Amino acid sequence: MEIDPFIFRFSIFILAIFVGYYVVWSVTPSLHTPLMSVTNAISSVIIVGAIIAALAGSSENIFEISSIFGFLAIVLAAVNIFGGFLVTQRMLQMYKKKKKNK
Amino acid sequence: MEIDPFIFRFSIFILAIFVGYYVVWSVTPSLHTPLMSVTNAISSVIIVGAIIAALAGSSENIFEISSIFGFLAIVLAAVNIFGGFLVTQRMLQMYKKKKKNK
Amino acid sequence: MISANLSAIFYLVSGILFILALRGLSSPETSRQGNLFGILGMIIAITVTFLTVGNFSTSTIYVFIFLLVGGAIGAFIAFKIPMTAMPELVAGFHSLVGLAAVFVAISAFKNPEAFNLGFPGDIKLASLIEMSIGAAVGAITFSGSIIAFLKLRGIMSGSPITFPGQHIVNLLIGISIFVLIYFLCSSQSESFFWSMIAISFLIGVLLIIPIGGADMPVVISMLNSYSGWAAAGIGFTLENTALIITGALVGSSGAILSYIMCKGMNRSFFSVILGGFGGDASVSNDKKKDQKPVKSGNAEDAAFLLKNASSVIIVPGYGMAVAQAQHALREMVDTLKKNDIKVSYAVHPVAGRMPGHMNVLLAEANVPYDEVFELDDINNDFANTDVAFVIGANDVTNPVAKTDPQSPIFGMPVLDVEKCKSVLFVKRSLSPGYAGVDNELFYRENTMMLFADAKKMTEDIVKNI
Amino acid sequence: MISANLSAIFYLVSGILFILALRGLSSPETSRQGNLFGILGMIIAITVTFLTVGNFSTSTIYVFIFLLVGGAIGAFIAFKIPMTAMPELVAGFHSLVGLAAVFVAISAFKNPEAFNLGFPGDIKLASLIEMSIGAAVGAITFSGSIIAFLKLRGIMSGSPITFPGQHIVNLLIGISIFVLIYFLCSSQSESFFWSMIAISFLIGVLLIIPIGGADMPVVISMLNSYSGWAAAGIGFTLENTALIITGALVGSSGAILSYIMCKGMNRSFFSVILGGFGGDASVSNDKKKDQKPVKSGNAEDAAFLLKNASSVIIVPGYGMAVAQAQHALREMVDTLKKNDIKVSYAVHPVAGRMPGHMNVLLAEANVPYDEVFELDDINNDFANTDVAFVIGANDVTNPVAKTDPQSPIFGMPVLDVEKCKSVLFVKRSLSPGYAGVDNELFYRENTMMLFADAKKMTEDIVKNI
Ligand SMILES: NC(=O)c1ccc[n+]([C@@H]2O[C@H](COP(=O)([O-])OP(=O)(O)OC[C@H]3O[C@@H](n4cnc5c(N)ncnc54)[C@H](OP(=O)(O)O)[C@@H]3O)[C@@H](O)[C@H]2O)c1
Ligand SMILES: NC(=O)c1ccc[n+]([C@@H]2O[C@H](COP(=O)([O-])OP(=O)(O)OC[C@H]3O[C@@H](n4cnc5c(N)ncnc54)[C@H](OP(=O)(O)O)[C@@H]3O)[C@@H](O)[C@H]2O)c1
């Protein structure tokens, strides 16, 4: 009577879609551009897969075909992570300065 | 490397709290009374436990101590299910009639 | 009999349908469809449970019988209950959910094999903890809701019942529940289980008796939240997704409604729960009364004023519910509208005795919901309106909330009725409302008091227009 | 090395932190904290991955090196990029996520043992399907985003590239992806895998080339949504909660933003995606021009009008972004405010070229966000305002959207600038905007055209006030 873990993951996926729906609708329109950049940054969490792939190389041959793709994916995802979060922070910082000026 | 199903259920629970938070805030204040009655009705889904308990009686002795509590719980939950959904429907029906009158 | 995987999927579907049921309530148009989703979700959950157990013995017949018995009782109540009794009804229903949770926990404890939780005397630790929490919260929900029900129904006095050291006693009992759960887990002994349940019933009573009758709506909503967490606890025991999702939904819903009510009254949740408010606090204000002159009128005067107005805002409150005046009110508004007078309704978030209370009553009297406005949407309109017709409302119009930092209701948002050219107050006396605070509007130049039962007065006004 | 359970909990925590990151964006005050939550979530996810693999070999050092190389590039871009280039930046970043997804899928295919998915040539069916979907969607995201990037950057012409039978070709290629996945699953043969990826790259290009450059924002947002679903697909393969939750969040977010944009333009999503709009459609309108008389003025006239107004609403549009006029504009507003003129900004939901585009630019120029209003909040104020200063905006002010059912923008909500006493239009010519529709406001009595580059004109006005 064990339940397949896939079904749990699927449940999590469905509920996360609901959460996403609500959480994104509640984003104020003036922050839609930072929203685009931050979603970009978080979607790079795919780096976890890249790390697993990269570390799977054997100790004699660190750069076999699958780990090379892992390393490449790490570079790409890292550009996104740093770039995405930093550019978002830069934008949000600008919004922050406002209140004082009023 | 199997993950304990409890962790999946816990994840589902946490995400459902997020969903609940958003979905309830999006309920219009004029429907807060129906909200109370409908949440009441759906919380009676606890009847699934009552049914399992009630059906667990052996065929010689349908009414042993644990199944008796199951049957009692069925009655209580059923009052709630029928009562809750019907009174909600009755209320919402009243809201429905409105638009025509405008 | 269907596989565990298939039933897990169906339970997920029913959880999703419950989410959609609440989602439907975001507007009256979609709400009935939402309710149907809820019903569908319940049917799926029940059907799947039958199929999963798959043991179609004579027990099944009894299950159906008991289901129908309960269903018939529920349906009967649902059709008979007057809309004004909704607060009691909700309290009563909560108590049933709480008790059902206790019963399911007891069954699971007595017959753990049926739920795959181990064997009597050797129940899995996690399951034991989950079911104890479910049972304890369920028991508190049950007895607390019963007290709330009795107070709301007027069977038990609404005044707070307090005794010295109450909070400490409650705290000790609360701790003893955890201690009992601990011993239960280490010894698996039945006596700890029963004691824990008994004590939980007791603390449910003790927690609610010190709270004033008028604070019951917050209590109900809080208990609603508890019943959700109890359901989630049992959901973990039964490893049932539908229950876990539903528990989380109901838990959030109750908590948010409590929050909204407390914010609408500008009181902290803790001051409500710690109790002792709203009973006889009003006495202290009595001396002030009757000293200032009051302009009072009769139905004829009111009818004259209303007839000559070009715009009217109706402000209903608890008194309208008590007097069941909504139908008469609707009739009055119809007559006014025939005379080309613009009429709208202003509903304060905590008008009446439960959230959305006035909206249901007005809906019952066929008032279109697009004529009923919330505080924020209508508060600026009072200044351009000729007459505010305040019927059985009091606290929600009290300007003291804006001016006097000493007042217990200071900071609560109120309807600015005093900005209208004239204000009509329908109530039976000068006595204060729920908060026990005198309303200075009664003594103003542009206010006319109409001392009478709300229903009677409204009917008289209709005759005179 | 930590246990699977512990890492599952940490991945959940990082998923929750990502939810909180988006939740923070509900207001500018909480947004920076939200971003920190996002960063924290990412750190947790990466750390936990290291601890779970637990194999601290020389590879670990390389992982760090590559991480830092990528991070340095990303940080460099983030600091250098001008705010006006945000649309391209987002498109470029999307392409990287897409390609990363493809690479992870390739690694998983080549070395399934590392991911517990089986063995090369004998990968679990479910995992194979999940990784194929992830790879295909990732590849489409990559090549589509590259095209979008090239079009936005102006490296590739913005006009739609169409050829006969395009949609049918796309459809056939789309189907062939599924066929290849089917054969891949039944044969586990590597050639099918590579062909599927190649074809996915191809279709990404083919899907985007027929879409006009100006429609790219909708495309970017759609690709954002795709990259989310790709991440979720890989998340199922890797059995990783953080990826699944994130994928769902990003997927929803892109879909909702596309919807908002399409609604703001009153166009259907499909008409955008099927392409062919916004390239040279404008040519047809050209003949109408110059026939009607136009009142045009210079910086002095404009300064005079503005100085004598008591209230001004600024309407920025795409032209302001192109001209980088936001700082000059801010300066102009400061000068006006010193003269006790009330100034606010009105931002249309699709002003500029991406959602919230104008808000970022104004924020960059230090405009307080509480002076910037959305369409619904300010549209009624135009009637009581002296001057509307329209800078580089066009379509979002076009009254034809309200009056002419034949017009392609009919039904799109617009800013009612024509209700102001006078309207100043800063743009370089009478040519239409993005939608290619002539704007009749240019020919009205109370309109004065200021033909010049937005930045230049604003600076001149400042000098003249
Ligand atoms: N809605 C909620 O969720 C909720 C929850 C908890 C607490 N509350 C509290 O309840 C109060 C609600 O304010 P409210 O203005 O609606 O009510 P209120 O302030 O309690 O005043 C109701 C008034 O109605 C009058 N009344 C009673 N029976 C009547 C009858 N048969 N005919 C005519 N008048 C009658 C009473 O005056 P007479 O005795 O002189 O007739 C009383 O002053 C607030 O203080 C709020 O904080 C509300
Ligand atoms: N924001 C979004 O998310 C989004 C997404 C997709 C599509 N769109 C579309 O984009 C349009 C946005 O409307 P909009 O009013 O902001 O822009 P618009 O209608 O495209 O008009 C921009 C105007 O700016 C002028 N301009 C260009 N460069 C300039 C410069 N350097 N100095 C001064 N003026 C300059 C142009 O006229 P001249 O050539 O005469 O100078 C043009 O008419 C809408 O049609 C919308 O549907 C927006």
Tab-separated table of C-alpha atoms and ligand atoms in Angstrom, chain C residues 214 217 261 265 317-319 322-323 350-355 392-396 426-429 431-434 452-454, ligand 1:
chain	number	residue	atom	x	y	z
C	214	ALA	CA	-20.442	39.400	22.357
C	217	PRO	CA	-17.768	35.583	16.855
C	261	MET	CA	-12.669	40.848	13.015
C	265	MET	CA	-12.798	46.279	16.122
C	317	GLY	CA	-26.351	46.857	12.483
C	318	TYR	CA	-26.887	44.181	15.038
C	319	GLY	CA	-30.302	45.593	16.056
C	322	VAL	CA	-32.299	41.048	16.340
C	323	ALA	CA	-35.507	42.675	15.152
C	350	VAL	CA	-17.963	44.132	12.018
C	351	ALA	CA	-21.570	45.254	11.836
C	352	GLY	CA	-23.755	42.607	13.410
C	353	ARG	CA	-22.244	39.659	15.174
C	354	MET	CA	-20.274	37.739	12.586
C	355	PRO	CA	-18.303	38.688	9.488
C	392	GLY	CA	-29.903	48.973	14.942
C	393	ALA	CA	-26.289	49.989	14.465
C	394	ASN	CA	-24.398	51.879	17.080
C	395	ASP	CA	-20.690	51.245	17.664
C	396	VAL	CA	-19.889	51.205	13.987
C	426	VAL	CA	-33.600	53.554	14.920
C	427	LYS	CA	-33.054	51.844	18.272
C	428	ARG	CA	-35.061	51.179	21.368
C	429	SER	CA	-33.247	53.347	23.892
C	431	SER	CA	-28.277	52.397	25.745
C	432	PRO	CA	-24.890	51.707	24.216
C	433	GLY	CA	-24.039	48.846	21.855
C	434	TYR	CA	-21.714	45.909	22.144
C	452	ALA	CA	-38.747	51.702	18.735
C	453	ASP	CA	-38.119	48.177	17.652
C	454	ALA	CA	-36.381	48.326	14.292
E	1	LIG	N1	-19.620	41.453	13.002
E	1	LIG	C1	-18.665	40.859	13.668
E	1	LIG	O1	-17.943	40.018	13.133
E	1	LIG	C2	-18.432	41.180	15.119
E	1	LIG	C3	-17.699	40.279	15.865
E	1	LIG	C4	-17.450	40.564	17.201
E	1	LIG	C5	-17.917	41.761	17.743
E	1	LIG	N2	-18.618	42.626	16.988
E	1	LIG	C6	-19.040	43.899	17.554
E	1	LIG	O2	-20.396	44.124	17.399
E	1	LIG	C7	-20.621	45.513	17.252
E	1	LIG	C8	-21.424	45.688	16.024
E	1	LIG	O3	-21.806	47.034	15.903
E	1	LIG	P1	-23.269	47.373	15.519
E	1	LIG	O4	-23.279	48.848	15.321
E	1	LIG	O5	-23.761	46.510	14.432
E	1	LIG	O6	-24.115	46.958	16.780
E	1	LIG	P2	-24.022	47.513	18.266
E	1	LIG	O7	-23.038	48.584	18.381
E	1	LIG	O8	-23.878	46.309	19.109
E	1	LIG	O9	-25.394	48.203	18.466
E	1	LIG	C9	-26.578	47.513	18.191
E	1	LIG	C10	-27.714	48.429	18.626
E	1	LIG	O10	-28.914	47.864	18.146
E	1	LIG	C11	-29.935	48.240	19.061
E	1	LIG	N3	-30.967	47.229	19.034
E	1	LIG	C12	-30.953	46.010	19.613
E	1	LIG	N4	-32.098	45.360	19.386
E	1	LIG	C13	-32.861	46.185	18.642
E	1	LIG	C14	-34.178	46.096	18.107
E	1	LIG	N5	-34.923	44.983	18.246
E	1	LIG	N6	-34.649	47.139	17.398
E	1	LIG	C15	-33.890	48.247	17.235
E	1	LIG	N7	-32.660	48.379	17.737
E	1	LIG	C16	-32.152	47.365	18.440
E	1	LIG	C17	-29.292	48.374	20.415
E	1	LIG	O11	-29.752	49.551	21.031
E	1	LIG	P3	-31.038	49.506	21.942
E	1	LIG	O12	-30.773	48.515	22.997
E	1	LIG	O13	-31.144	50.925	22.422
E	1	LIG	O14	-32.173	49.130	21.045
E	1	LIG	C18	-27.807	48.533	20.099
E	1	LIG	O15	-27.291	49.791	20.498
E	1	LIG	C19	-19.294	46.209	17.167
E	1	LIG	O16	-18.946	46.790	18.382
E	1	LIG	C20	-18.378	45.060	16.862
E	1	LIG	O17	-17.075	45.283	17.362
E	1	LIG	C21	-18.907	42.332	15.680
